[in-house]
Structure formats: structure tokens, C-alpha cells
Amino acid sequence: MAMDRDQVLRDAAALLSRKSTATMDEVARAAGIGRATLHRHFAGRDALVRALEELGIRQFEAAFDNARLDEGTAVEALRRLVAESERDAQLLAFLVTENQLFEGDQINEGWARLDARVSALFRRGQAEGDIRIDLSPAWLTEALYGLIGTCAWAVMDGRVAAKDFQYMIIELLLGGARRSVEK
Amino acid sequence: MAMDRDQVLRDAAALLSRKSTATMDEVARAAGIGRATLHRHFAGRDALVRALEELGIRQFEAAFDNARLDEGTAVEALRRLVAESERDAQLLAFLVTENQLFEGDQINEGWARLDARVSALFRRGQAEGDIRIDLSPAWLTEALYGLIGTCAWAVMDGRVAAKDFQYMIIELLLGGARRSVEK
DNA sequence: CTCGGATGAGACAGGCGCGTCTCATTCGGG
DNA sequence: CCCGAATGAGACGCGCCTGTCTCATCCGAG
């Protein structure tokens, strides 16, 4: 069975996140299937993007659940969240940059729910005294998405080693680039 | 004179960074000019993207010059660089996500030169003892681009106040999200 | 082996955006 | 005021992509 729906979507995301104007034929080739088969499973380009959004939301809902955001400190939960996000980082990279989904209502609801969970996590960290209060939860949420996407690209381009994915993101996000003496 | 070449390009970047499949007509409308006029100045879509790349490289070369990257500490230079980058942040956001320019030879040379300058800045910071050595200059460079682009989007969406642009980026990049006692 | 479902390759028409053109209008300089 | 350059609007053909179809092939189940 050459047709693994989720894997096709992942391949599509990997390609589209780099070349958003890619042809349906290019997407099919990238996924290792024929264009006809691609059309059999996704009615059209819109349906494909919708499926990508749906998969992305579903995967990250699951990632959030696996990360057990409510357990331990917010900082610990954040580390688990980044670890859980690695698998679908390319998908996130595509979705973050594909902000033309401002028409979808159902989709935005899903993103709003995810944003709320991340935002709440940062807010909890601020309440616990571990996260700076001069950086808004909304910005930290966006920055987390951005860093994950950026690192996914950097890994794809070979500028960052795949094994360093989690470390580079979490260390930069939490600790920053400046060297401090006590760390 | 309704035709300000650089302003048209900036408007195009602002639109295309959000909707990369936007029509030439949409780009023209976004820039407040007619489609015919857009075609008079940029032979086609490819030429438009090329012009965007060229403008981006030119502007950031200038931004780097204005930031005087060699003066003072690397950290100080970095603050100036972020400040100088604010004006063309949307342009950078577009160019960073538009990685389909892997064919261009001249363009890549320009980016390589910019990358080298930023990378060298971080390396200098590491040598001075102010920047962590466990985060590679290549990653810090990518992260800087990513954060600038992410913040530009967040400002466009109203999730971050425009006046906080520099602060949010530089504080997160340098200090990180974790609250530390001595800062 | 036989059969049915799934796939790949290719053909086909239709649509949409692209690139070019024309023409009327506007704007600014002389 | 006059003139020429620049612009906006629209028309037009073209090319590429899309979406659908057909048909041959493959593969697994029975």
C-alpha cells in the first residue's frame, strides 16, 4: 500500500512549506504517488490544504496532551511540548506561514484552542515566577511557533543538526543567547 | 506620482508574505496601482520576486552598515541591528519563507554575505564571552531572522504592539523567556 | 488461480491567471 | 495653455494547471 494518508500530508507540508506555489503534480511526486491518486484522496488543492490544517491541529492537540502541560512546572511542560512537537515541526512550519486560512471558521477555532493552551502555559509560568512577565504570553506563543518552524527549516537545510532540534529551541527560548554566569 | 518603486515592493512583500499565491492583480491592488503599471515596472512575477530579493538584500546591507556591527560589544551591535531591521521586517519575513530561490546564483551570494556578517557578529559575541557557545552562530542567525519575521507577522495581526517590536525580539533573543534573579 | 480494489500513466477539456496591447484620462513640465 | 509621459481600465490570446476520465497494471484476499 503506497498510500499512507498522513504520510502524504507530511510530505506535502515539507514541500509546500518551502515552495508554496508547487503544482499538485509536484506534491504528488514528492509524496511518491501519482497525481490521480492524490486527487482521489483530496478533491483539490483547497481540500489538501484543509486536510493539512486538520492534521496539524489534530497532531498538535495530541502533542499537547502527550506533553501533559498541567503537570510539573510550566518550564518542564514546555520542554516536553517542544520534544513532542519535533515530529510534526515541518507541518507546523507550513501552517504558520500559510496564514491565508483567515476565511475558515472551523479551522480558526482549532487554532484558537491551541493558542489558548500555549498561552495559558506561559501565563502559568509567569504566575509561578519562572517566566518573565515583560514578555507577553501572546508573543511567547508566536515566538515558540516561529522558532519551531525556523529550526525545522534549518534542519532541512542542514544548518542545524537534527539531533540538536529540541536543545536549540528550548535553550534559546528559555535561556536566550546571552551568556550568564550562574548557568 | 503614484508609483514609488520601493514602496510598491514593500506592499507586495507585506501581501505575499501572508498569501504567497496572491494574484498579480491582488499585488497591484495592494500597492494601490493598476495591474498594467505593475507589469510595466516588473516584467512578470519572477521579475517581481527578483526585485524583492534585490531590495531585501540592499536594504539589509544598509541596515547592517547603519548598525555599525563592528563597534562596541556584539550585544550592543545586535540591539542596533534589530532596531535597523524593523523598517523592512515584512520584507525579511517574505524572503525568509520564500526559499524557492535556491536556483538564483547572484541572489544566494548576497544572502551568503549577509549571513556571514550576522554569523560573524554572534561569533564575536561568543569570543567576547557575552554569547553562549552552546548555541551555534548559524542557528542564532536563523533564529534572529525567524524572530524578526514572526514578530512582524504578530504586529500585522495585532497580537504584538508595534512599539514593542524591538523590545520583544531583542529581549527574547538575548535573555530568553526564563526569569532570572539577577536581571 | 481468479477477482476486485487501488494505483499510475496519460488524455482531455475547462478555467484562471499571465503577459501584452489599446485607449482614454490624468498629471506635471515647459 | 499645450504637450508628452505615465497611469488605469479593460480586452484578448495564450499557456499552464486543474479536475476528471479512461485504461492498463499491480497486488492482496479468497
Coordinates of C-alpha atoms (C1' of nucleotides) in Angstrom, one line a residue:
Chain A
M1 CA 0.0 0.0 0.0
A2 CA 1.7 3.1 -1.3
M3 CA -0.9 5.4 0.1
D4 CA -0.5 6.5 3.7
R5 CA -2.7 9.4 4.0
D6 CA -0.9 11.1 6.9
Q7 CA 2.5 10.5 5.4
V8 CA 1.3 12.0 2.1
L9 CA 0.2 15.1 4.0
R10 CA 3.5 15.3 5.8
D11 CA 5.4 15.1 2.5
A12 CA 3.1 17.7 1.1
A13 CA 3.8 20.0 4.1
A14 CA 7.5 19.6 3.7
L15 CA 7.3 20.6 0.1
L16 CA 4.7 23.3 0.4
S17 CA 6.4 25.0 3.3
R18 CA 9.4 25.6 1.0
K19 CA 7.6 26.2 -2.3
S20 CA 4.1 27.3 -1.7
T21 CA 3.4 27.5 -5.4
A22 CA 4.2 23.9 -6.0
T23 CA 2.0 22.1 -8.5
M24 CA -0.4 19.3 -7.5
D25 CA 1.8 17.1 -9.7
E26 CA 4.9 18.2 -7.7
V27 CA 3.2 17.5 -4.5
A28 CA 2.2 14.0 -5.7
R29 CA 5.7 13.3 -6.8
A30 CA 7.1 14.5 -3.5
A31 CA 4.8 12.1 -1.8
G32 CA 5.8 9.3 -4.1
I33 CA 2.3 8.8 -5.6
G34 CA 0.6 9.7 -8.8
R35 CA -1.4 12.8 -9.4
A36 CA -4.5 10.8 -9.9
T37 CA -4.2 9.1 -6.6
L38 CA -3.6 12.4 -4.9
H39 CA -6.8 13.8 -6.4
R40 CA -8.7 10.6 -5.4
H41 CA -8.0 11.3 -1.7
F42 CA -8.1 15.1 -1.8
A43 CA -10.7 16.7 -4.0
G44 CA -8.5 19.6 -4.9
R45 CA -5.8 21.9 -3.7
D46 CA -8.2 23.6 -1.2
A47 CA -9.1 20.2 0.2
L48 CA -5.5 19.3 0.5
V49 CA -4.7 22.5 2.5
R50 CA -7.8 21.9 4.6
A51 CA -6.6 18.4 5.3
L52 CA -3.1 19.8 6.3
E53 CA -4.7 22.2 8.7
E54 CA -6.9 19.5 10.1
L55 CA -4.0 17.1 10.5
G56 CA -1.8 19.8 12.0
I57 CA -4.5 20.7 14.6
R58 CA -5.1 17.1 15.4
Q59 CA -1.4 16.3 15.8
F60 CA -0.7 19.3 18.0
E61 CA -3.7 18.6 20.1
A62 CA -2.2 15.2 20.6
A63 CA 1.3 16.6 21.2
F64 CA -0.1 18.9 23.9
D65 CA -1.9 16.0 25.5
N66 CA 1.3 13.9 25.5
A67 CA 3.3 16.8 26.9
R68 CA 0.9 16.9 29.9
L69 CA 1.0 20.7 30.1
D70 CA -0.5 20.8 33.5
E71 CA 2.0 18.5 35.2
G72 CA 5.1 19.9 37.0
T73 CA 6.3 23.4 36.4
A74 CA 5.5 25.3 33.2
V75 CA 9.1 25.2 32.2
E76 CA 9.2 21.4 32.5
A77 CA 6.0 21.2 30.5
L78 CA 7.4 23.5 27.8
R79 CA 10.4 21.2 27.4
R80 CA 8.0 18.2 26.9
L81 CA 6.0 20.3 24.5
V82 CA 9.0 21.1 22.3
A83 CA 10.0 17.4 22.4
E84 CA 6.5 16.4 21.3
S85 CA 6.5 19.0 18.5
E86 CA 9.6 17.8 16.8
R87 CA 7.8 15.1 14.8
D88 CA 5.4 17.5 13.1
A89 CA 7.6 20.6 13.0
Q90 CA 7.5 20.8 9.2
L91 CA 3.8 20.7 9.3
L92 CA 3.7 23.5 11.8
A93 CA 6.2 25.4 9.7
F94 CA 3.8 25.2 6.8
L95 CA 0.7 26.1 8.7
V96 CA 2.3 29.1 10.5
T97 CA 3.3 30.6 7.2
E98 CA 0.1 29.8 5.4
N99 CA -1.9 32.4 7.0
Q100 CA -4.3 32.7 4.1
L101 CA -6.7 30.5 6.1
F102 CA -8.4 33.5 7.5
E103 CA -11.6 32.5 5.9
G104 CA -12.0 29.2 7.6
D105 CA -14.2 29.3 10.7
Q106 CA -13.8 25.8 11.9
I107 CA -10.1 25.9 11.4
N108 CA -9.6 29.1 13.3
E109 CA -11.4 27.7 16.2
G110 CA -8.9 24.8 16.4
W111 CA -6.0 27.2 16.2
A112 CA -7.6 29.4 18.8
R113 CA -7.9 26.5 21.1
L114 CA -4.2 25.5 20.6
D115 CA -3.1 29.2 21.1
A116 CA -5.1 29.3 24.3
R117 CA -3.4 26.3 25.7
V118 CA 0.1 27.5 24.9
S119 CA -0.7 31.0 26.1
A120 CA -2.1 29.6 29.3
L121 CA 1.1 27.6 29.8
F122 CA 3.2 30.7 29.6
R123 CA 0.9 32.5 31.9
R124 CA 1.2 29.8 34.4
G125 CA 4.9 30.0 34.1
Q126 CA 4.7 33.7 34.8
A127 CA 2.5 33.1 37.8
E128 CA 4.9 30.6 39.1
G129 CA 7.7 33.2 38.8
D130 CA 9.7 31.2 36.3
I131 CA 8.8 33.2 33.1
R132 CA 9.4 36.8 32.6
I133 CA 6.3 39.0 32.9
D134 CA 7.6 41.7 30.5
L135 CA 7.2 39.3 27.5
S136 CA 3.5 38.8 26.8
P137 CA 2.1 35.2 26.6
A138 CA 0.8 36.0 23.1
W139 CA 4.3 36.9 21.9
L140 CA 5.9 34.0 23.6
T141 CA 3.3 31.7 21.9
E142 CA 4.1 33.2 18.4
A143 CA 7.8 33.0 19.1
L144 CA 7.6 29.4 20.1
Y145 CA 5.8 28.6 16.8
G146 CA 8.3 30.7 14.9
L147 CA 11.3 29.1 16.5
I148 CA 10.0 25.6 15.9
G149 CA 9.3 26.4 12.2
T150 CA 12.7 28.1 11.8
C151 CA 14.5 25.3 13.3
A152 CA 12.7 22.8 11.2
W153 CA 13.8 24.7 8.1
A154 CA 17.4 25.0 9.4
V155 CA 17.4 21.2 9.9
M156 CA 16.1 20.6 6.4
D157 CA 18.8 22.9 5.0
G158 CA 21.5 21.2 7.1
R159 CA 22.3 24.3 9.0
V160 CA 21.3 22.7 12.3
A161 CA 21.9 19.1 13.2
A162 CA 18.6 17.2 13.6
K163 CA 19.7 15.9 17.0
D164 CA 20.0 19.4 18.3
F165 CA 16.5 20.3 17.4
Q166 CA 15.0 20.3 20.9
Y167 CA 18.0 21.7 22.5
M168 CA 18.4 24.7 20.2
I169 CA 14.8 25.7 20.5
I170 CA 14.3 25.2 24.2
E171 CA 17.6 26.7 25.2
L172 CA 17.1 29.8 23.1
L173 CA 13.5 30.2 24.0
L174 CA 14.1 29.8 27.7
G175 CA 17.6 31.0 28.3
G176 CA 18.3 33.3 25.4
A177 CA 21.6 33.8 23.6
R178 CA 23.3 35.9 26.3
R179 CA 25.7 34.1 28.5
S180 CA 25.0 34.4 32.1
V181 CA 27.4 33.5 34.9
E182 CA 25.2 31.2 37.0
K183 CA 24.1 28.9 34.3
Chain B
M1 CA 3.3 60.2 -8.8
A2 CA 1.5 57.1 -7.6
M3 CA 4.5 54.9 -8.5
D4 CA 7.1 54.6 -5.8
R5 CA 9.0 51.5 -6.8
D6 CA 10.4 50.6 -3.4
Q7 CA 7.0 51.3 -1.7
V8 CA 5.3 49.0 -4.2
L9 CA 7.8 46.3 -3.4
R10 CA 7.2 46.7 0.3
D11 CA 3.4 46.5 -0.2
A12 CA 4.0 43.4 -2.3
A13 CA 6.1 41.8 0.3
A14 CA 3.5 42.5 3.0
L15 CA 0.9 40.8 1.0
L16 CA 2.9 38.0 -0.4
S17 CA 4.4 37.1 3.0
R18 CA 0.8 36.3 4.1
K19 CA -0.6 34.9 0.9
S20 CA 2.1 33.6 -1.4
T21 CA -0.4 32.6 -4.0
A22 CA -1.7 36.1 -4.4
T23 CA -2.5 37.2 -8.0
M24 CA -0.6 39.9 -9.8
D25 CA -3.8 41.8 -9.7
E26 CA -4.1 41.4 -6.0
V27 CA -0.5 42.6 -5.6
A28 CA -1.2 45.6 -7.8
R29 CA -4.3 46.5 -5.8
A30 CA -2.4 46.1 -2.5
A31 CA 0.1 48.5 -3.8
G32 CA -2.6 50.9 -4.9
I33 CA -1.7 50.7 -8.6
G34 CA -3.1 49.1 -11.7
R35 CA -2.0 45.8 -12.9
A36 CA -0.7 47.3 -16.2
T37 CA 1.5 49.6 -14.3
L38 CA 2.8 46.8 -12.2
H39 CA 3.7 44.9 -15.3
R40 CA 5.4 48.0 -16.8
H41 CA 7.8 48.1 -13.9
F42 CA 8.3 44.3 -13.3
A43 CA 8.2 42.2 -16.4
G44 CA 6.5 39.3 -14.6
R45 CA 6.0 37.5 -11.3
D46 CA 9.6 36.2 -11.4
A47 CA 10.9 39.6 -12.0
L48 CA 8.9 40.9 -9.1
V49 CA 10.3 38.3 -6.8
R50 CA 13.8 39.0 -8.0
A51 CA 13.2 42.7 -7.3
L52 CA 12.0 41.8 -3.8
E53 CA 15.1 39.8 -3.2
E54 CA 17.4 42.5 -4.6
L55 CA 15.6 45.2 -2.5
G56 CA 15.8 43.0 0.6
I57 CA 19.5 42.4 0.2
R58 CA 20.1 46.0 -0.5
Q59 CA 18.1 47.2 2.5
F60 CA 19.7 44.8 4.9
E61 CA 23.2 45.6 3.7
A62 CA 22.3 49.2 4.5
A63 CA 20.8 48.2 7.9
F64 CA 23.9 46.3 8.8
D65 CA 26.0 49.3 7.8
N66 CA 23.9 51.6 9.9
A67 CA 24.0 49.2 12.8
R68 CA 27.8 49.5 12.8
L69 CA 28.3 45.9 13.7
D70 CA 31.9 46.3 14.5
E71 CA 31.5 49.0 17.1
G72 CA 31.1 48.3 20.8
T73 CA 30.2 44.9 22.1
A74 CA 28.4 42.3 19.9
V75 CA 25.4 42.6 22.2
E76 CA 25.2 46.3 21.6
A77 CA 25.6 45.9 17.9
L78 CA 22.8 43.3 17.9
R79 CA 20.5 45.7 19.5
R80 CA 21.2 48.3 16.8
L81 CA 20.8 45.6 14.2
V82 CA 17.3 44.7 15.4
A83 CA 16.4 48.4 15.5
E84 CA 17.6 48.9 12.0
S85 CA 15.7 45.8 10.8
E86 CA 12.3 47.0 12.0
R87 CA 11.6 49.1 8.9
D88 CA 12.0 46.2 6.5
A89 CA 10.8 43.4 8.7
Q90 CA 7.9 42.4 6.5
L91 CA 10.3 42.2 3.6
L92 CA 12.6 39.9 5.5
A93 CA 9.6 37.8 6.6
F94 CA 8.7 37.3 3.0
L95 CA 12.2 36.5 1.8
V96 CA 12.9 34.0 4.7
T97 CA 9.8 32.0 3.9
E98 CA 10.3 32.2 0.1
N99 CA 13.1 29.7 0.0
Q100 CA 12.3 28.7 -3.5
L101 CA 15.1 31.0 -4.7
F102 CA 17.5 28.2 -4.5
E103 CA 18.2 28.5 -8.2
G104 CA 19.4 32.1 -8.2
D105 CA 23.2 32.3 -8.1
Q106 CA 23.6 36.1 -7.7
I107 CA 20.9 36.2 -5.0
N108 CA 22.4 33.4 -2.9
E109 CA 25.7 35.2 -3.0
G110 CA 24.0 38.3 -1.5
W111 CA 22.3 36.2 1.2
A112 CA 25.5 34.4 2.0
R113 CA 27.2 37.7 2.5
L114 CA 24.5 38.8 4.9
D115 CA 24.5 35.5 6.7
A116 CA 28.3 35.7 7.1
R117 CA 28.0 39.2 8.7
V118 CA 25.4 38.1 11.2
S119 CA 27.2 34.9 11.9
A120 CA 30.4 36.7 12.5
L121 CA 28.6 39.1 14.9
F122 CA 27.4 36.2 17.0
R123 CA 30.8 34.6 16.9
R124 CA 32.4 37.8 18.1
G125 CA 29.9 37.8 20.9
Q126 CA 30.9 34.3 21.8
A127 CA 34.6 35.3 21.7
E128 CA 33.9 38.2 24.0
G129 CA 32.2 35.9 26.4
D130 CA 28.8 37.6 26.1
I131 CA 27.1 35.0 23.9
R132 CA 26.6 31.3 24.8
I133 CA 28.9 29.0 22.9
D134 CA 26.5 26.0 23.0
L135 CA 24.2 27.7 20.5
S136 CA 25.8 27.8 17.1
P137 CA 26.2 31.1 15.2
A138 CA 24.3 29.5 12.3
W139 CA 21.3 28.7 14.5
L140 CA 21.4 32.1 16.2
T141 CA 21.4 33.7 12.7
E142 CA 18.4 31.7 11.6
A143 CA 16.7 32.3 14.9
L144 CA 17.2 36.1 14.5
Y145 CA 15.7 36.1 11.1
G146 CA 12.8 33.9 12.3
L147 CA 12.0 36.0 15.3
I148 CA 12.1 39.2 13.2
G149 CA 9.7 37.7 10.7
T150 CA 7.5 36.2 13.4
C151 CA 7.2 39.5 15.2
A152 CA 6.5 41.3 12.0
W153 CA 3.5 39.0 11.5
A154 CA 2.4 39.3 15.1
V155 CA 2.4 43.0 14.7
M156 CA 0.4 42.8 11.5
D157 CA -2.1 40.6 13.2
G158 CA -2.3 42.9 16.2
R159 CA -1.0 40.3 18.6
V160 CA 2.0 42.4 19.4
A161 CA 2.1 46.2 19.7
A162 CA 4.2 47.8 17.0
K163 CA 6.1 49.8 19.6
D164 CA 7.2 46.6 21.3
F165 CA 8.8 45.2 18.2
Q166 CA 12.4 45.8 19.1
Y167 CA 12.0 45.0 22.8
M168 CA 10.2 41.7 22.3
I169 CA 12.8 40.4 19.8
I170 CA 15.9 41.5 21.5
E171 CA 14.8 40.6 24.9
L172 CA 13.7 37.1 23.9
L173 CA 16.7 36.5 21.7
L174 CA 19.3 37.7 24.3
G175 CA 17.7 37.0 27.6
G176 CA 15.2 34.2 26.9
A177 CA 11.8 33.7 28.4
R178 CA 13.0 32.4 31.7
R179 CA 13.1 34.8 34.6
S180 CA 16.4 35.0 36.3
V181 CA 17.0 36.7 39.6
E182 CA 19.9 39.0 38.8
K183 CA 18.4 40.6 35.7
Chain C
dC1 C1' -5.8 -19.1 -10.0
dT2 C1' -9.4 -15.5 -10.0
dC3 C1' -11.4 -11.4 -8.8
dG4 C1' -11.9 -6.8 -7.1
dG5 C1' -9.9 -2.7 -5.3
dA6 C1' -6.2 0.6 -5.7
dT7 C1' -2.8 2.7 -8.3
dG8 C1' -0.1 5.0 -12.2
dA9 C1' 0.1 7.0 -16.6
dG10 C1' -1.9 9.5 -19.9
dA11 C1' -5.5 12.2 -22.4
dC12 C1' -8.8 15.7 -22.3
dA13 C1' -11.5 20.0 -21.7
dG14 C1' -12.1 23.9 -18.9
dG15 C1' -10.6 27.7 -16.2
dC16 C1' -7.8 31.1 -14.5
dG17 C1' -4.0 33.9 -14.2
dC18 C1' -0.4 35.9 -17.0
dG19 C1' 1.6 38.9 -20.4
dT20 C1' 0.6 42.2 -23.9
dC21 C1' -1.9 45.5 -26.1
dT22 C1' -5.0 49.6 -26.9
dC23 C1' -7.2 53.7 -25.5
dA24 C1' -8.9 57.3 -22.5
dT25 C1' -7.5 60.1 -18.7
dT26 C1' -4.6 62.4 -15.6
dC27 C1' -0.7 64.9 -14.2
dG28 C1' 3.3 67.8 -14.4
dG29 C1' 6.6 70.5 -17.0
dG30 C1' 7.5 73.9 -20.5
Chain D
dC1 C1' -2.4 76.6 -22.3
dC2 C1' -0.2 72.7 -24.7
dC3 C1' 2.2 68.5 -24.9
dG4 C1' 4.1 64.3 -23.6
dA5 C1' 4.8 60.9 -20.3
dA6 C1' 2.6 57.9 -17.0
dT7 C1' -1.3 55.6 -15.4
dG8 C1' -5.8 52.9 -15.0
dA9 C1' -9.1 50.2 -17.1
dG10 C1' -10.3 46.8 -20.0
dA11 C1' -9.8 43.3 -23.8
dC12 C1' -7.5 39.5 -25.8
dG13 C1' -5.0 35.2 -26.7
dC14 C1' -2.0 32.0 -24.6
dG15 C1' -0.2 28.7 -21.5
dC16 C1' -0.2 26.1 -17.5
dC17 C1' -2.6 24.0 -14.0
dT18 C1' -6.5 21.8 -12.6
dG19 C1' -10.1 18.3 -12.2
dT20 C1' -12.0 14.3 -14.4
dC21 C1' -11.9 10.5 -17.1
dT22 C1' -10.1 6.0 -19.1
dC23 C1' -7.4 2.1 -19.3
dA24 C1' -3.7 -1.0 -18.2
dT25 C1' -1.2 -2.8 -14.3
dC26 C1' -0.4 -4.4 -9.7
dC27 C1' -1.4 -6.6 -5.5
dG28 C1' -3.8 -8.9 -1.9
dA29 C1' -7.8 -11.6 -0.5
dG30 C1' -10.3 -15.6 -1.0

